[in-house]
Backbone as numpy.savetxt, mean C-alpha at the origin, in Angstrom:
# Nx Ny Nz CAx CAy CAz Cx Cy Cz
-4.87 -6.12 -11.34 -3.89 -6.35 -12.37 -2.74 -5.38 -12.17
-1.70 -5.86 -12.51 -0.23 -4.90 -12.78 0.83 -5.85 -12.76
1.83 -5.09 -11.86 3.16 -5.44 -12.14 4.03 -5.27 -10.41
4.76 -6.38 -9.75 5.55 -5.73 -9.32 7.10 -5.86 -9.08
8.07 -4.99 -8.65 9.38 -5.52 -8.83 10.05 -4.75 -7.65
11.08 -5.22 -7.15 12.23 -4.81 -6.11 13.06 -6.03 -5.86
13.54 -5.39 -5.12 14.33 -6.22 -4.15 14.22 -6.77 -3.00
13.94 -7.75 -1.82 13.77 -7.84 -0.33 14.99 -8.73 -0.34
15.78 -8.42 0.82 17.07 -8.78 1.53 16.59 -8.75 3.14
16.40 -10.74 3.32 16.21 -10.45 4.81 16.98 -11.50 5.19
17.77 -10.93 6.29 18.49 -12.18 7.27 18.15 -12.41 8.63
18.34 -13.46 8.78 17.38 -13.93 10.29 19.23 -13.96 10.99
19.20 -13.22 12.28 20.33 -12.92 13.66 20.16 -13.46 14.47
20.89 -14.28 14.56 21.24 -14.83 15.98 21.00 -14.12 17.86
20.59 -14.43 18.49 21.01 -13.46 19.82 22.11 -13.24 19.67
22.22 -11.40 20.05 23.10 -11.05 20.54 24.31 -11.53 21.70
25.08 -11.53 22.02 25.71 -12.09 23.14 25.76 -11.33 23.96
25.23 -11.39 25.72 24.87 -10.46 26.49 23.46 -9.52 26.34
22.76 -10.02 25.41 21.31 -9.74 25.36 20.49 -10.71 26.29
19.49 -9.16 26.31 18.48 -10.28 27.58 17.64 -10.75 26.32
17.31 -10.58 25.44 16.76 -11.02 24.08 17.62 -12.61 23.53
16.96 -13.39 24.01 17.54 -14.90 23.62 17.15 -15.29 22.02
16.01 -14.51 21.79 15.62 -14.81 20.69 16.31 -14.79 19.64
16.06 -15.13 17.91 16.43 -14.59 16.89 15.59 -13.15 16.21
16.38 -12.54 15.50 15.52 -11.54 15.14 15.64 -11.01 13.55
14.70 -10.77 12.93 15.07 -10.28 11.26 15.26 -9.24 10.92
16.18 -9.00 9.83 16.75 -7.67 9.66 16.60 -7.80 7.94
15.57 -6.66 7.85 15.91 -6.58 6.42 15.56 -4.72 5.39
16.99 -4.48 6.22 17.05 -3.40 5.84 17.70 -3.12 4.65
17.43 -1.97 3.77 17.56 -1.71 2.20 16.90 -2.28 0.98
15.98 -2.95 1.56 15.12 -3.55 0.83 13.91 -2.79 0.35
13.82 -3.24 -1.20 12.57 -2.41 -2.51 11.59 -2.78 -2.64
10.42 -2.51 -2.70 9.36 -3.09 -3.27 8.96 -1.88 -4.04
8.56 -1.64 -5.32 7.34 -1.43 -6.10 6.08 -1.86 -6.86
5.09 -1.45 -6.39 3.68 -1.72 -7.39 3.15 -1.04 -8.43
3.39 -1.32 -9.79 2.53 -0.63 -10.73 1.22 -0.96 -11.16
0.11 -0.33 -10.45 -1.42 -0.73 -10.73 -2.03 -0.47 -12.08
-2.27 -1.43 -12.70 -2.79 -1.06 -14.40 -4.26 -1.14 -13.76
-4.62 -1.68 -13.14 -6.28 -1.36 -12.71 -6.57 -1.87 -11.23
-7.41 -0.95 -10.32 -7.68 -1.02 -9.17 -8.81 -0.87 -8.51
-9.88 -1.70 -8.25 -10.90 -0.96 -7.83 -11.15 -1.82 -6.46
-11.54 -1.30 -5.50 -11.81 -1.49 -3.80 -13.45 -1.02 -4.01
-13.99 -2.59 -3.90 -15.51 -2.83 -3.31 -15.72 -3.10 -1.87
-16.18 -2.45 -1.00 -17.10 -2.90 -0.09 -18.72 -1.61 0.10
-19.97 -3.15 -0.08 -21.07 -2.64 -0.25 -21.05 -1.91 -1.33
-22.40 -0.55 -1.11 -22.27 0.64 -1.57 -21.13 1.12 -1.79
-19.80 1.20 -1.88 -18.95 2.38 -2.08 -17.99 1.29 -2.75
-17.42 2.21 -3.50 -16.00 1.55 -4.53 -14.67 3.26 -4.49
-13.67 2.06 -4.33 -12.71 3.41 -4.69 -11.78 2.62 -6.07
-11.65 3.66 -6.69 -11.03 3.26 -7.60 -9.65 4.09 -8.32
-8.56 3.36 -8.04 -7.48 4.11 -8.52 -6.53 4.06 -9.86
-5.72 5.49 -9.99 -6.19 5.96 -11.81 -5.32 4.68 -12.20
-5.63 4.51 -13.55 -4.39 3.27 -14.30 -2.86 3.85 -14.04
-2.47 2.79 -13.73 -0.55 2.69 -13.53 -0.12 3.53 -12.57
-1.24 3.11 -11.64 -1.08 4.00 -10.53 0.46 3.10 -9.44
1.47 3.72 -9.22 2.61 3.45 -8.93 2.98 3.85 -7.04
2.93 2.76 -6.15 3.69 2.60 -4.82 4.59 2.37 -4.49
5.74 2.69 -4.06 7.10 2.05 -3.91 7.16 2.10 -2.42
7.81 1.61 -1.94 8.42 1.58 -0.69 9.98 0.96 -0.39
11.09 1.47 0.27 12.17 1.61 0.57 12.03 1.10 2.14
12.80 0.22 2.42 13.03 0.22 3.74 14.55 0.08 4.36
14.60 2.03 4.84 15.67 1.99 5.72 16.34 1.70 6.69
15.64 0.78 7.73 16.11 -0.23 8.58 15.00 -0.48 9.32
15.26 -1.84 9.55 14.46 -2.83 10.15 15.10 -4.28 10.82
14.35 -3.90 12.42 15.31 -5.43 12.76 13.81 -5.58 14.15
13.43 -6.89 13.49 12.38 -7.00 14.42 12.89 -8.60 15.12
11.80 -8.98 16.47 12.18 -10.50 16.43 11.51 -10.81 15.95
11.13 -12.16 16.06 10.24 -13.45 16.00 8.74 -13.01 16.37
8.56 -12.20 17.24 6.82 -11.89 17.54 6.33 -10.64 16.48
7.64 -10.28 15.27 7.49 -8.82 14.95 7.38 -7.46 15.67
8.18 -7.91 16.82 8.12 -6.59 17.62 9.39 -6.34 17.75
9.79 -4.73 17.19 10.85 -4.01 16.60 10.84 -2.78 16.26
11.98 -2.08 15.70 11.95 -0.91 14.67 11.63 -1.26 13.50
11.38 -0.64 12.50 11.42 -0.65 10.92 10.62 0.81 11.04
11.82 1.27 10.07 11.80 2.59 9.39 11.63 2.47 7.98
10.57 3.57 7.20 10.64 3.26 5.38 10.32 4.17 4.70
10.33 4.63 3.83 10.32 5.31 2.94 8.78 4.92 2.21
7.83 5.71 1.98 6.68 5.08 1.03 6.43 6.27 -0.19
6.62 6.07 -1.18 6.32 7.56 -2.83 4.93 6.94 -3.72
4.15 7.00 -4.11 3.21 6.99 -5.03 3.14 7.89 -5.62
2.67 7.48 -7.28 2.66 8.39 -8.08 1.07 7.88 -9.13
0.25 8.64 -8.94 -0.78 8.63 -9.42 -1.39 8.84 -10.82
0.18 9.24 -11.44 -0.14 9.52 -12.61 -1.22 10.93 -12.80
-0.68 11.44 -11.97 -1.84 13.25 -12.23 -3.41 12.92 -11.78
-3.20 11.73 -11.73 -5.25 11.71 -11.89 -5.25 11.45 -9.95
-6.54 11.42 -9.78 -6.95 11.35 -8.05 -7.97 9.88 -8.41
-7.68 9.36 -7.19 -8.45 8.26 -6.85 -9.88 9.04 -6.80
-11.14 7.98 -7.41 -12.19 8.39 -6.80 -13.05 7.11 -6.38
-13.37 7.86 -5.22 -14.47 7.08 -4.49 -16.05 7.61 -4.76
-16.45 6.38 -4.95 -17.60 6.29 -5.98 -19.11 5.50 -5.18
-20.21 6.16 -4.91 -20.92 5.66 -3.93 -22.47 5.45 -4.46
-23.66 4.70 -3.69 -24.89 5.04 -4.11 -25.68 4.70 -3.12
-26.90 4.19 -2.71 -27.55 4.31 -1.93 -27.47 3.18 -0.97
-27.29 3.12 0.30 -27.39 1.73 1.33 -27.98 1.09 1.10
-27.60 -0.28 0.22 -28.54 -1.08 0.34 -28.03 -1.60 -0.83
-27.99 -0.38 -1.87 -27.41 -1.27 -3.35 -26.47 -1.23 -3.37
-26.10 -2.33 -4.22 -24.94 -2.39 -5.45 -24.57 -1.28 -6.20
-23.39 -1.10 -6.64 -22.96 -0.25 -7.76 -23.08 -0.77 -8.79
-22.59 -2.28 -8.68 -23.21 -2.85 -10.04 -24.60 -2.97 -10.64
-25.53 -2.86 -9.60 -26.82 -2.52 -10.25 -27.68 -1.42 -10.08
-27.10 -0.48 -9.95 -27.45 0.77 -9.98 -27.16 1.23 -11.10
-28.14 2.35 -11.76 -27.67 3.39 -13.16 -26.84 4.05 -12.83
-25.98 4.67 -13.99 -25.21 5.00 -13.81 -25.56 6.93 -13.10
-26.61 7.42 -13.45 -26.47 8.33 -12.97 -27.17 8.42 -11.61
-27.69 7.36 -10.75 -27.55 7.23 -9.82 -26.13 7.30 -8.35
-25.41 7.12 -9.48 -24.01 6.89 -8.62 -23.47 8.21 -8.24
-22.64 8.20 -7.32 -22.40 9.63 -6.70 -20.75 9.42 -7.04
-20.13 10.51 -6.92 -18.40 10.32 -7.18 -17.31 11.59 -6.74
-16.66 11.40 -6.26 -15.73 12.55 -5.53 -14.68 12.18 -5.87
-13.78 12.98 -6.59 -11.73 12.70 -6.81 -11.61 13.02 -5.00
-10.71 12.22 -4.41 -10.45 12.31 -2.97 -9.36 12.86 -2.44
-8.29 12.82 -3.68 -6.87 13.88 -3.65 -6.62 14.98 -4.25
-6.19 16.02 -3.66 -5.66 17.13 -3.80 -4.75 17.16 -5.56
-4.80 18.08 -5.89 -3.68 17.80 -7.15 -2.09 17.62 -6.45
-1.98 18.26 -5.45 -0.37 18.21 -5.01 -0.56 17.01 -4.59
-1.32 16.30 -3.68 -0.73 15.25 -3.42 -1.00 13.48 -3.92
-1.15 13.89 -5.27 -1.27 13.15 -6.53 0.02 12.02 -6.71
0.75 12.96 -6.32 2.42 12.27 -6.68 3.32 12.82 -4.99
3.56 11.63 -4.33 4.76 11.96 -3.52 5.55 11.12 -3.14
């Protein structure tokens, strides 16, 4: 669940003239994306990670010009903000479920640092 919003600005280029590149290629540089996560949780097997509410990704992209196979530059900018809290990854024994395991069976570690909570 959440929310997301930006901007993407992409234009598809013609070959160059005097390129050995005949192809077309996409350019979509200055373009926004943000994600605001109101709830997040990553199952596989035993282990779940789960990240804090309104947990926030943005990404900026300062240039990008790839072709047609996606092979190119693209440069970007990526900030998350965690809202102070740390993701935790949350585990229990090979074999089970988290969903059916007690709860104090379950094992749990915050996985980020406080500094790098928000960058």
């Amino acid at each position: 669940d959440g929310n997301v919003s930006g901007s993407v600005v992409v234009h598809l280029l013609p070959p160059e003239v005097g390129s050995e590149d005949e192809g077309y290629h996409i350019e979509c540089s200055s373009s926004r994306l943000s994600v605001t996560l109101e709830r997040a949780l990553l199952t596989l097997s035993h282990r779940r990670l789960i990240l804090p509410s309104n947990s926030r990704i943005s990404v900026k992209i300062l240039e990008s010009k790839v072709n047609m196979a996606l092979d190119g530059v693209t440069q970007c900018e990526v900030s998350w903000d965690m809202q102070g809290a740390s993701p935790v990854l949350q585990v229990t024994d090979v074999g089970k479920t988290l969903e059916e395991t007690e709860h104090e069976d379950k094992r749990s570690v915050e996985i980020l640092l406080k500094a790098l909570r928000q960058g």
